[in-house]
């Protein structure tokens, strides 16, 4: 893909208007550390914060998995989207209009941006209908009877789809294709291919947003007096390219700040409970969407909060759901609490009757998952007889065997250590029983930390110039030559004006490592265009995420960041100046070049031994070259 200066400028503009700390802070809780910010890496199962954001450079870097880059590569990687889409997204975020040359042509059109468009449009249609049409009177009455107030309706953009099977289809005419509505899960094709109908009918609409606040799906609650004979009270959009219900947390976009501030996330079972919780002042509430909490949800939440409280209905079904959730998260590195709302109430009713503060208080006191289960089993079996205690013990230990990720961890040790005293059993018996139960299970599956994090390869647009393997292996096994090449790039990143000095002495071909060579020639290209290749401009120019990652890695490992340019400036520190460093590196690279040339001429002579008597002009030249090389070597 050829890039003109104007597209580079625009990328640079978007980059400069994007505060990386803020952007990443939307999905990762970042804490200042020296000049940098630190947090849990969103790209691997991180337990100790190893993810660093450098506000000065506007780059990020994970010291554990090696991911790194700038705002573009972060969004590409996190959202698994291509460069164009990322540029659009970040430009929109920065309130910049995309230049005509960078807009997608009709042939380039991708599905996702259109899906976002049609979903956002539908949200506005539903919301407007609820607020200001006569046809929505029943819906407004229903919401009022359920206790939803105006500010909740506005905050969560609640809406209404009236009792008509083509209300939305009619309104979409001339704006969006029917097929797009179907792909967005807003309409369905009739059986037999005989036309289409709206997916949601006579329902109060709850728009579902992703972490970035984009509308990705809807949940619809049928009106109680509806004549539509629905299959289900609540209906969610089907999965689409922009919506996966096992990943999206309802209301995370509005709850994020409160979650970060309190360090706690409350997870409700449905969006109605969640909206009610916010209305009651519980601003750190989110909800799952008709599924149990998944590992993806926990992964998203634990980057923002240390504590996750699962809030369940106080009825039998709620308690069963709570019990099922525990083993899946025991090994997760998060303080997981279980709250079943007392007196058989659901959270919505509880907030209505006693207020949000009362529910928050319960959440603060909610027992952690293991303790919750222990109390539950003790209530179920009691502990008066040996048999009862044995059953409680087995129940608790089985929980641990269901959670292979916890084997031999400190957490396991602490949890097991609690049981002897609580059950009045000798510790050795407890530990022996755990071993026994574990042996009874077959070999445990891989620990969560060993599972591959999905690569999220944005396979479209910018051609992958550099593979992940190339960067990984360079990071791990760089040889001396490659280190030298990295060092030269580091010096250039710090003092881009030294490019003239570099170019006088060496060419890109002097670099042995292909990916590093590409970066150097990119710097040269920029210089040819009259652009000084600063680190920032270089990052803007590069589209391939792996190449970006490489550039950031090279820069991050630079010992030269604070280096002074000339020796007079660096004299006081008694350190090598950048100019001296550059001279040293260039000399060594040139030395390597002559070594290689000598090697080549030697093999040239070996290839034709019979002709050595008859010295051709060519061979003489080779021999002279070799002699020169040996003189230089002894002089060194
Ligand atoms: Zn990482």
XYZ file of C-alpha atoms and ligand atoms in Angstrom:
637
model
C 0.000 0.000 0.000
C 1.538 3.285 -1.037
C 1.028 6.157 1.284
C 1.067 9.769 0.420
C 2.220 12.517 2.712
C -1.317 13.690 3.431
C -2.409 10.309 4.795
C 0.706 10.275 6.957
C -0.124 13.714 8.224
C -3.652 12.689 9.045
C -2.484 9.596 10.921
C -0.027 11.749 12.801
C -2.829 14.161 13.645
C -5.056 11.371 14.938
C -2.151 10.011 16.927
C -1.354 13.371 18.472
C -5.001 13.949 19.401
C -5.276 10.544 21.079
C -4.178 10.351 24.675
C -2.895 6.790 24.913
C -3.081 6.694 28.694
C -6.724 7.633 28.490
C -7.485 5.256 25.636
C -5.912 2.271 27.367
C -7.295 3.446 30.709
C -10.759 2.732 29.366
C -10.130 -0.982 29.534
C -7.203 -1.298 31.929
C -6.843 0.273 35.368
C -3.540 2.152 35.066
C -1.529 3.470 37.977
C 1.273 6.010 37.756
C 4.709 4.551 38.280
C 7.578 6.976 37.850
C 7.105 8.574 34.465
C 5.044 5.649 33.209
C 1.714 4.035 33.970
C 1.352 0.387 34.885
C -1.483 -2.103 34.764
C -2.489 -5.672 33.950
C -1.741 -6.607 30.363
C -4.900 -7.037 28.282
C -3.128 -9.357 25.873
C -2.082 -12.179 28.138
C -3.203 -13.724 31.417
C -1.334 -11.227 33.519
C -1.113 -11.623 37.277
C 1.509 -9.044 38.115
C 1.133 -5.741 36.327
C 3.662 -6.007 33.500
C 1.993 -3.626 31.094
C 3.566 -0.183 30.825
C 2.247 2.908 29.079
C 4.744 5.625 28.329
C 2.882 8.955 28.140
C 5.859 10.837 26.779
C 6.381 8.497 23.854
C 2.657 7.595 23.651
C 3.593 3.940 23.449
C 2.759 0.839 25.429
C 4.730 -2.278 26.117
C 4.195 -5.531 27.966
C 7.360 -6.771 29.626
C 5.921 -10.221 29.914
C 4.364 -11.163 26.567
C 6.221 -8.612 24.460
C 3.204 -6.851 22.969
C 3.836 -3.208 22.261
C 2.969 -0.342 19.967
C 0.968 2.850 19.747
C -2.699 3.828 19.820
C -3.332 2.233 16.438
C -1.814 -1.129 17.200
C -3.507 -1.177 20.608
C -6.990 -0.810 19.152
C -6.239 -3.155 16.244
C -5.082 -5.829 18.623
C -7.744 -5.320 21.262
C -10.700 -5.098 18.907
C -9.257 -7.502 16.335
C -9.883 -5.004 13.574
C -7.858 -3.740 10.645
C -5.974 -0.512 10.261
C -8.597 1.412 8.287
C -11.290 0.659 10.821
C -8.966 1.643 13.650
C -8.090 4.911 11.954
C -11.789 5.659 11.525
C -12.533 4.805 15.116
C -9.729 6.894 16.578
C -10.442 9.789 14.215
C -14.077 9.772 15.310
C -12.983 9.662 18.924
C -10.772 12.665 18.354
C -13.610 14.468 16.534
C -11.628 14.533 13.305
C -13.222 14.039 9.952
C -11.621 11.437 7.721
C -10.165 13.014 4.554
C -11.910 11.884 1.379
C -8.798 10.030 0.224
C -8.861 7.853 3.301
C -12.535 6.976 3.189
C -13.401 3.482 2.242
C -14.509 3.063 -1.339
C -17.519 0.893 -2.172
C -15.312 -2.051 -3.069
C -13.393 -1.766 0.143
C -16.487 -1.701 2.287
C -16.357 -3.851 5.346
C -19.351 -5.124 7.192
C -18.577 -4.010 10.732
C -18.697 -0.210 10.349
C -22.068 -0.533 8.598
C -23.336 -2.746 11.373
C -22.391 -0.097 13.921
C -24.144 2.524 11.802
C -27.414 0.635 11.481
C -27.424 -0.359 15.158
C -26.835 3.210 16.271
C -29.578 4.399 13.978
C -32.000 1.756 15.324
C -31.179 2.774 18.895
C -32.165 6.360 18.082
C -35.378 5.234 16.381
C -36.400 3.098 19.365
C -35.479 5.764 21.875
C -37.306 8.514 20.022
C -40.343 6.280 19.665
C -40.461 5.613 23.404
C -40.051 9.238 24.378
C -42.277 11.054 21.963
C -44.852 8.955 20.162
C -48.423 8.176 21.134
C -47.935 4.571 20.079
C -45.450 4.072 22.960
C -47.905 5.028 25.703
C -48.197 1.402 26.910
C -44.408 1.082 27.062
C -44.045 4.285 29.068
C -46.719 3.085 31.468
C -44.998 -0.250 31.838
C -41.615 1.320 32.608
C -43.222 3.664 35.090
C -44.973 0.756 36.814
C -41.634 -1.030 37.078
C -40.136 2.073 38.643
C -37.776 3.214 35.875
C -37.384 6.975 36.021
C -36.717 9.458 33.231
C -33.030 9.862 33.864
C -32.504 6.085 33.702
C -34.408 5.945 30.439
C -32.190 8.701 29.059
C -28.926 7.356 30.504
C -29.451 3.849 29.127
C -31.194 5.068 25.933
C -34.133 2.750 26.533
C -36.530 2.518 23.626
C -39.608 0.859 22.245
C -40.444 -1.159 19.164
C -44.218 -0.934 18.586
C -46.573 -3.757 17.802
C -45.923 -3.937 14.080
C -43.936 -6.525 12.153
C -42.305 -4.104 9.752
C -42.049 -0.859 11.734
C -38.264 -0.766 11.583
C -38.034 -2.184 8.054
C -40.269 0.612 6.787
C -38.190 3.279 8.481
C -34.981 1.804 7.127
C -36.143 2.095 3.498
C -33.811 4.248 1.476
C -31.207 4.244 4.259
C -30.131 0.688 4.919
C -30.425 -2.538 2.975
C -32.670 -5.253 4.357
C -29.691 -7.611 4.336
C -27.800 -5.279 6.636
C -30.709 -5.239 9.084
C -30.700 -9.021 9.017
C -26.950 -9.179 9.620
C -27.371 -6.745 12.524
C -30.013 -9.077 13.974
C -32.692 -6.395 13.694
C -34.772 -8.264 11.091
C -35.338 -11.838 10.004
C -36.181 -13.537 6.758
C -39.592 -15.206 6.600
C -39.630 -18.933 6.179
C -39.706 -19.872 2.527
C -37.786 -16.731 1.610
C -41.032 -14.769 1.368
C -39.933 -11.347 2.649
C -38.704 -10.115 6.008
C -40.009 -9.103 9.448
C -38.682 -7.166 12.421
C -36.815 -9.184 15.036
C -38.168 -7.264 18.046
C -41.890 -6.496 18.216
C -43.878 -4.863 21.004
C -40.860 -4.802 23.245
C -39.126 -2.294 25.477
C -35.629 -2.048 24.029
C -32.418 -2.061 26.054
C -29.503 -1.109 23.784
C -26.331 -3.025 24.542
C -23.045 -1.168 24.151
C -19.522 -2.437 23.968
C -16.669 -1.143 26.116
C -16.175 1.729 23.710
C -19.810 2.766 23.999
C -20.819 1.618 20.527
C -24.241 0.049 20.093
C -23.683 -3.622 19.306
C -26.979 -5.348 20.117
C -30.347 -5.066 21.838
C -32.251 -6.794 24.549
C -36.028 -6.575 24.317
C -38.580 -7.062 27.106
C -42.048 -7.956 25.833
C -44.859 -5.763 27.199
C -46.895 -7.777 29.693
C -50.199 -7.169 27.869
C -48.768 -7.954 24.421
C -50.825 -10.047 22.024
C -47.697 -11.107 20.115
C -47.446 -14.492 21.866
C -43.702 -14.331 22.264
C -41.499 -17.324 22.998
C -39.621 -15.479 25.681
C -40.112 -12.562 28.020
C -36.621 -11.301 27.217
C -35.093 -11.562 23.772
C -31.515 -10.685 22.854
C -29.954 -10.019 19.474
C -28.292 -13.049 17.976
C -24.522 -13.108 17.784
C -23.172 -10.891 15.002
C -19.672 -9.862 13.938
C -19.897 -7.026 16.473
C -21.707 -8.844 19.285
C -20.657 -11.828 21.324
C -22.760 -12.260 24.422
C -20.123 -14.216 26.258
C -17.821 -11.194 26.065
C -19.949 -8.094 26.350
C -20.822 -6.833 29.818
C -23.972 -4.735 29.773
C -23.422 -1.145 31.006
C -19.646 -1.480 31.239
C -19.285 1.727 29.234
C -21.180 3.744 31.846
C -19.972 1.819 34.905
C -16.284 1.826 34.042
C -15.229 4.910 35.971
C -17.095 3.868 39.111
C -15.634 0.371 38.866
C -12.122 1.766 38.658
C -12.774 4.208 41.473
C -14.233 1.663 43.883
C -12.082 -1.248 42.724
C -15.278 -3.308 42.710
C -17.680 -4.481 40.019
C -21.185 -5.723 40.798
C -22.414 -8.206 38.215
C -26.182 -8.549 37.930
C -27.989 -11.261 36.044
C -30.001 -9.014 33.737
C -30.132 -5.541 32.279
C -33.325 -4.526 34.101
C -31.627 -5.242 37.455
C -28.579 -3.371 36.284
C -30.472 -0.246 35.230
C -32.324 -0.322 38.548
C -29.046 -0.624 40.425
C -27.681 2.478 38.701
C -30.913 4.290 39.444
C -30.415 3.375 43.093
C -26.928 4.897 43.035
C -24.943 1.700 42.439
C -22.857 3.097 39.626
C -20.436 0.166 39.451
C -23.092 -2.350 38.363
C -22.887 -4.266 35.096
C -24.814 -7.298 33.860
C -24.344 -10.440 31.850
C -26.677 -10.997 28.933
C -28.675 -14.128 29.463
C -25.562 -16.192 30.061
C -23.677 -17.073 33.170
C -20.549 -15.067 33.825
C -17.830 -16.341 31.484
C -14.073 -16.262 31.755
C -14.021 -13.536 29.114
C -16.228 -11.392 31.334
C -13.954 -11.933 34.315
C -10.899 -11.170 32.233
C -12.422 -7.865 31.163
C -13.547 -6.968 34.686
C -10.411 -7.896 36.580
C -8.401 -5.398 34.593
C -10.570 -2.678 36.106
C -11.393 -4.041 39.546
C -9.769 -6.183 42.189
C -13.122 -7.359 43.491
C -16.012 -8.806 41.498
C -19.316 -9.404 43.282
C -21.763 -11.718 41.559
C -25.282 -10.738 42.551
C -27.875 -13.492 42.315
C -31.608 -13.669 42.973
C -32.370 -14.947 46.431
C -34.496 -17.808 45.106
C -33.518 -21.423 44.560
C -32.546 -20.814 40.910
C -30.290 -17.952 41.941
C -28.539 -20.080 44.576
C -28.023 -22.883 42.041
C -26.559 -20.419 39.563
C -24.205 -19.095 42.238
C -23.030 -22.588 43.140
C -22.350 -23.389 39.492
C -20.345 -20.218 38.967
C -17.839 -20.816 41.749
C -15.525 -23.567 40.457
C -14.985 -21.753 37.177
C -13.516 -18.713 38.849
C -11.778 -20.089 41.882
C -8.442 -20.094 40.097
C -8.900 -16.633 38.605
C -6.703 -14.042 40.108
C -9.568 -11.928 41.328
C -11.364 -11.503 44.623
C -14.651 -13.118 43.671
C -17.593 -12.618 46.026
C -21.027 -14.149 45.921
C -24.121 -12.281 46.983
C -27.527 -13.902 47.021
C -30.111 -11.275 47.808
C -31.936 -12.197 51.039
C -35.621 -12.810 51.666
C -36.191 -14.374 48.256
C -36.114 -10.969 46.589
C -34.478 -10.208 43.292
C -31.979 -7.332 43.229
C -34.439 -5.043 41.448
C -37.063 -5.521 44.167
C -34.456 -5.183 46.870
C -33.270 -1.824 45.543
C -36.892 -0.654 45.224
C -37.778 -1.661 48.763
C -34.607 -0.838 50.689
C -32.555 1.411 48.431
C -29.271 1.098 46.608
C -27.147 1.750 49.688
C -28.601 -1.287 51.409
C -27.638 -3.472 48.454
C -24.153 -1.949 48.370
C -23.768 -2.761 52.025
C -24.689 -6.377 51.357
C -22.194 -6.417 48.495
C -19.441 -5.106 50.761
C -20.056 -7.906 53.207
C -20.562 -10.614 50.608
C -18.443 -13.675 51.371
C -15.767 -14.714 48.946
C -16.702 -17.596 46.697
C -14.987 -20.397 48.648
C -16.375 -19.166 51.941
C -19.825 -18.861 50.405
C -19.716 -22.485 49.344
C -18.431 -23.607 52.740
C -21.277 -21.852 54.522
C -23.749 -23.311 52.058
C -22.538 -26.868 52.623
C -22.397 -26.414 56.379
C -26.012 -25.269 56.308
C -26.937 -28.171 54.066
C -25.208 -30.998 55.973
C -24.404 -29.531 59.387
C -21.230 -30.650 61.165
C -22.418 -32.598 64.143
C -21.571 -36.053 62.818
C -18.282 -37.275 61.350
C -20.167 -38.332 58.246
C -21.595 -34.825 57.759
C -18.174 -33.224 58.176
C -16.730 -35.693 55.672
C -19.388 -34.714 53.148
C -18.686 -31.014 53.602
C -14.960 -31.681 53.284
C -15.414 -33.690 50.079
C -17.676 -30.995 48.673
C -15.076 -28.315 49.291
C -12.130 -30.373 48.083
C -14.035 -31.413 44.968
C -14.442 -27.749 44.231
C -10.658 -27.432 44.242
C -10.180 -30.450 41.991
C -12.601 -28.883 39.505
C -10.312 -25.923 39.270
C -7.001 -27.223 37.883
C -5.495 -23.759 37.644
C -5.236 -23.590 41.397
C -2.975 -26.634 41.904
C 0.043 -25.814 44.098
C -0.751 -22.126 44.345
C -0.607 -20.028 47.493
C -4.300 -19.469 47.088
C -4.946 -23.199 47.266
C -2.783 -23.460 50.345
C -4.747 -20.718 52.066
C -8.117 -22.176 51.120
C -7.228 -25.718 52.187
C -5.673 -24.375 55.375
C -9.045 -23.013 56.420
C -10.819 -26.358 56.408
C -9.232 -28.313 59.315
C -10.229 -25.750 61.898
C -13.704 -25.101 60.513
C -14.499 -28.797 60.253
C -12.600 -30.007 63.307
C -10.450 -32.409 61.265
C -6.648 -32.955 61.376
C -4.799 -31.019 58.666
C -2.906 -34.098 57.425
C -6.236 -35.864 56.794
C -7.525 -32.900 54.816
C -4.423 -32.730 52.611
C -4.308 -36.479 52.109
C -7.960 -36.484 51.045
C -7.291 -33.701 48.525
C -4.489 -35.741 46.959
C -6.732 -38.767 46.826
C -9.603 -36.896 45.156
C -7.251 -35.341 42.657
C -5.761 -38.688 41.754
C -9.280 -39.969 41.130
C -9.763 -37.352 38.480
C -7.917 -37.809 35.231
C -4.973 -35.626 34.332
C -6.001 -32.014 34.779
C -6.369 -29.862 31.674
C -3.988 -27.013 30.997
C -3.859 -24.192 33.497
C -5.620 -21.055 32.385
C -2.338 -19.207 32.228
C -1.031 -21.695 29.709
C -3.932 -21.350 27.357
C -3.171 -19.468 24.233
C -4.523 -15.969 24.202
C -6.228 -15.593 20.856
C -3.957 -13.766 18.488
C -6.733 -11.545 17.200
C -5.096 -11.274 13.865
C -6.463 -8.317 11.951
C -5.923 -10.176 8.726
C -7.283 -7.506 6.437
C -5.756 -4.406 4.919
C -2.237 -3.489 5.840
C -0.258 -6.301 4.558
C 1.625 -8.091 7.321
C 5.163 -7.046 6.515
C 6.644 -8.651 9.576
C 5.452 -11.855 11.187
C 4.904 -12.306 14.883
C 7.487 -15.111 14.918
C 10.129 -12.795 13.484
C 9.618 -10.242 16.241
C 9.353 -12.879 18.970
C 12.558 -14.567 17.956
C 14.427 -11.281 17.626
C 13.282 -10.281 21.108
C 14.459 -13.560 22.527
C 17.536 -14.526 20.565
C 19.055 -11.399 19.018
C 22.686 -12.120 18.129
C 25.464 -9.536 18.419
C 24.989 -8.332 14.873
C 21.297 -7.828 15.365
C 21.901 -6.069 18.648
C 24.207 -3.699 16.812
C 21.520 -2.984 14.231
C 19.012 -2.348 16.999
C 21.465 0.015 18.621
C 21.821 2.044 15.473
C 18.037 2.357 15.205
C 17.827 3.345 18.876
C 20.321 6.138 18.294
C 18.329 7.282 15.288
C 15.075 7.265 17.250
C 16.675 9.502 19.851
C 18.470 11.787 17.408
C 16.691 11.545 14.043
C 18.836 14.319 12.611
C 21.793 11.938 12.684
C 20.241 10.153 9.713
C 22.522 12.163 7.423
C 25.602 10.832 9.175
C 24.250 7.290 8.993
C 23.449 7.509 5.343
C 26.884 8.803 4.403
C 28.450 5.662 5.857
C 26.100 2.759 5.379
C 23.147 1.639 3.330
C 20.079 -0.334 4.362
C 21.692 -3.384 2.757
C 24.324 -3.370 5.490
C 21.659 -4.552 7.891
C 21.500 -8.321 8.079
C 18.131 -8.687 9.818
C 15.342 -8.306 7.316
C 12.772 -6.655 9.593
C 15.323 -4.205 11.006
C 16.515 -3.473 7.488
C 12.971 -2.554 6.492
C 12.753 -0.087 9.352
C 16.031 1.538 8.394
C 14.989 1.846 4.769
C 11.675 3.330 5.885
C 13.679 6.001 7.734
C 15.667 6.625 4.568
C 12.452 6.841 2.514
C 11.100 9.444 4.881
C 14.278 11.441 4.629
C 13.983 11.284 0.828
C 10.530 12.797 1.164
C 12.007 15.599 3.233
C 10.517 14.289 6.475
C 12.766 13.908 9.467
C 12.135 10.348 10.649
C 11.217 10.964 14.275
C 10.060 8.012 16.340
C 6.484 9.334 16.364
C 6.332 9.914 12.620
C 7.817 6.510 11.992
C 5.159 4.873 14.139
C 2.438 6.759 12.304
C 3.818 5.686 8.980
C 3.922 1.999 9.848
C 0.654 0.119 9.601
C 1.705 -3.468 10.219
C 1.112 -4.093 13.948
C 4.067 -6.447 14.299
C 6.372 -3.914 12.720
C 5.074 -1.300 15.145
C 5.661 -3.702 17.980
C 9.201 -4.186 16.792
C 9.852 -0.441 16.615
C 8.515 0.087 20.133
C 10.512 -2.825 21.446
C 13.696 -1.466 19.891
C 13.011 1.953 21.353
C 12.054 0.651 24.796
C 15.324 -1.211 25.092
C 17.346 1.816 24.195
C 20.105 2.787 26.602
C 20.357 5.981 24.552
C 17.131 7.747 25.475
C 18.799 10.288 27.710
C 22.037 10.387 25.804
C 23.448 13.799 24.858
C 24.241 14.371 21.252
C 27.765 15.715 21.280
C 30.724 14.882 23.471
C 30.898 18.426 24.861
C 27.320 18.056 26.119
C 27.981 14.670 27.659
C 31.449 15.457 29.025
C 30.296 16.173 32.544
C 28.568 12.814 32.786
C 31.662 11.093 31.427
C 29.428 9.121 29.115
C 29.599 8.278 25.491
C 27.751 10.872 23.399
C 25.261 9.877 20.734
C 27.726 10.953 18.065
C 30.435 8.796 19.583
C 28.017 5.919 19.957
C 26.951 6.260 16.356
C 30.570 6.308 15.197
C 31.311 3.144 17.180
C 28.234 1.331 15.836
C 28.831 2.414 12.259
C 32.499 1.337 12.426
C 31.477 -2.072 13.656
C 28.837 -2.465 10.994
C 31.348 -1.459 8.324
C 33.892 -3.859 9.818
C 31.369 -6.631 9.560
C 30.756 -5.708 5.954
C 34.449 -6.030 5.127
C 34.635 -9.352 7.010
C 31.813 -10.622 4.874
C 33.453 -9.322 1.704
C 36.672 -11.080 2.669
C 34.791 -14.285 3.315
C 33.265 -13.991 -0.125
C 36.583 -13.435 -1.857
C 38.149 -16.392 -0.067
C 35.470 -18.711 -1.307
C 35.897 -17.249 -4.757
C 39.560 -18.343 -4.712
C 38.758 -21.788 -3.377
C 36.266 -22.351 -6.142
C 38.863 -22.111 -8.866
C 42.199 -23.458 -7.534
C 43.533 -24.595 -10.937
C 43.360 -21.113 -12.326
C 45.395 -19.490 -9.566
C 48.533 -19.742 -11.671
C 46.930 -17.738 -14.397
C 46.114 -14.554 -12.506
C 43.213 -12.896 -14.157
C 42.550 -9.235 -13.465
C 39.509 -10.285 -11.494
C 41.392 -12.614 -9.162
C 44.116 -10.094 -8.664
C 41.531 -7.605 -7.537
C 40.113 -10.158 -5.075
C 43.550 -10.907 -3.683
C 44.345 -7.267 -3.255
C 41.072 -6.805 -1.438
C 41.983 -9.664 0.913
C 45.404 -8.185 1.595
C 43.825 -4.820 2.382
C 41.469 -6.488 4.750
C 44.286 -8.215 6.635
C 46.224 -4.986 6.931
C 43.156 -3.272 8.374
C 42.563 -6.105 10.784
C 46.072 -6.008 12.204
C 45.830 -2.253 12.495
C 42.745 -2.545 14.704
Zn 1.268 -9.027 28.025
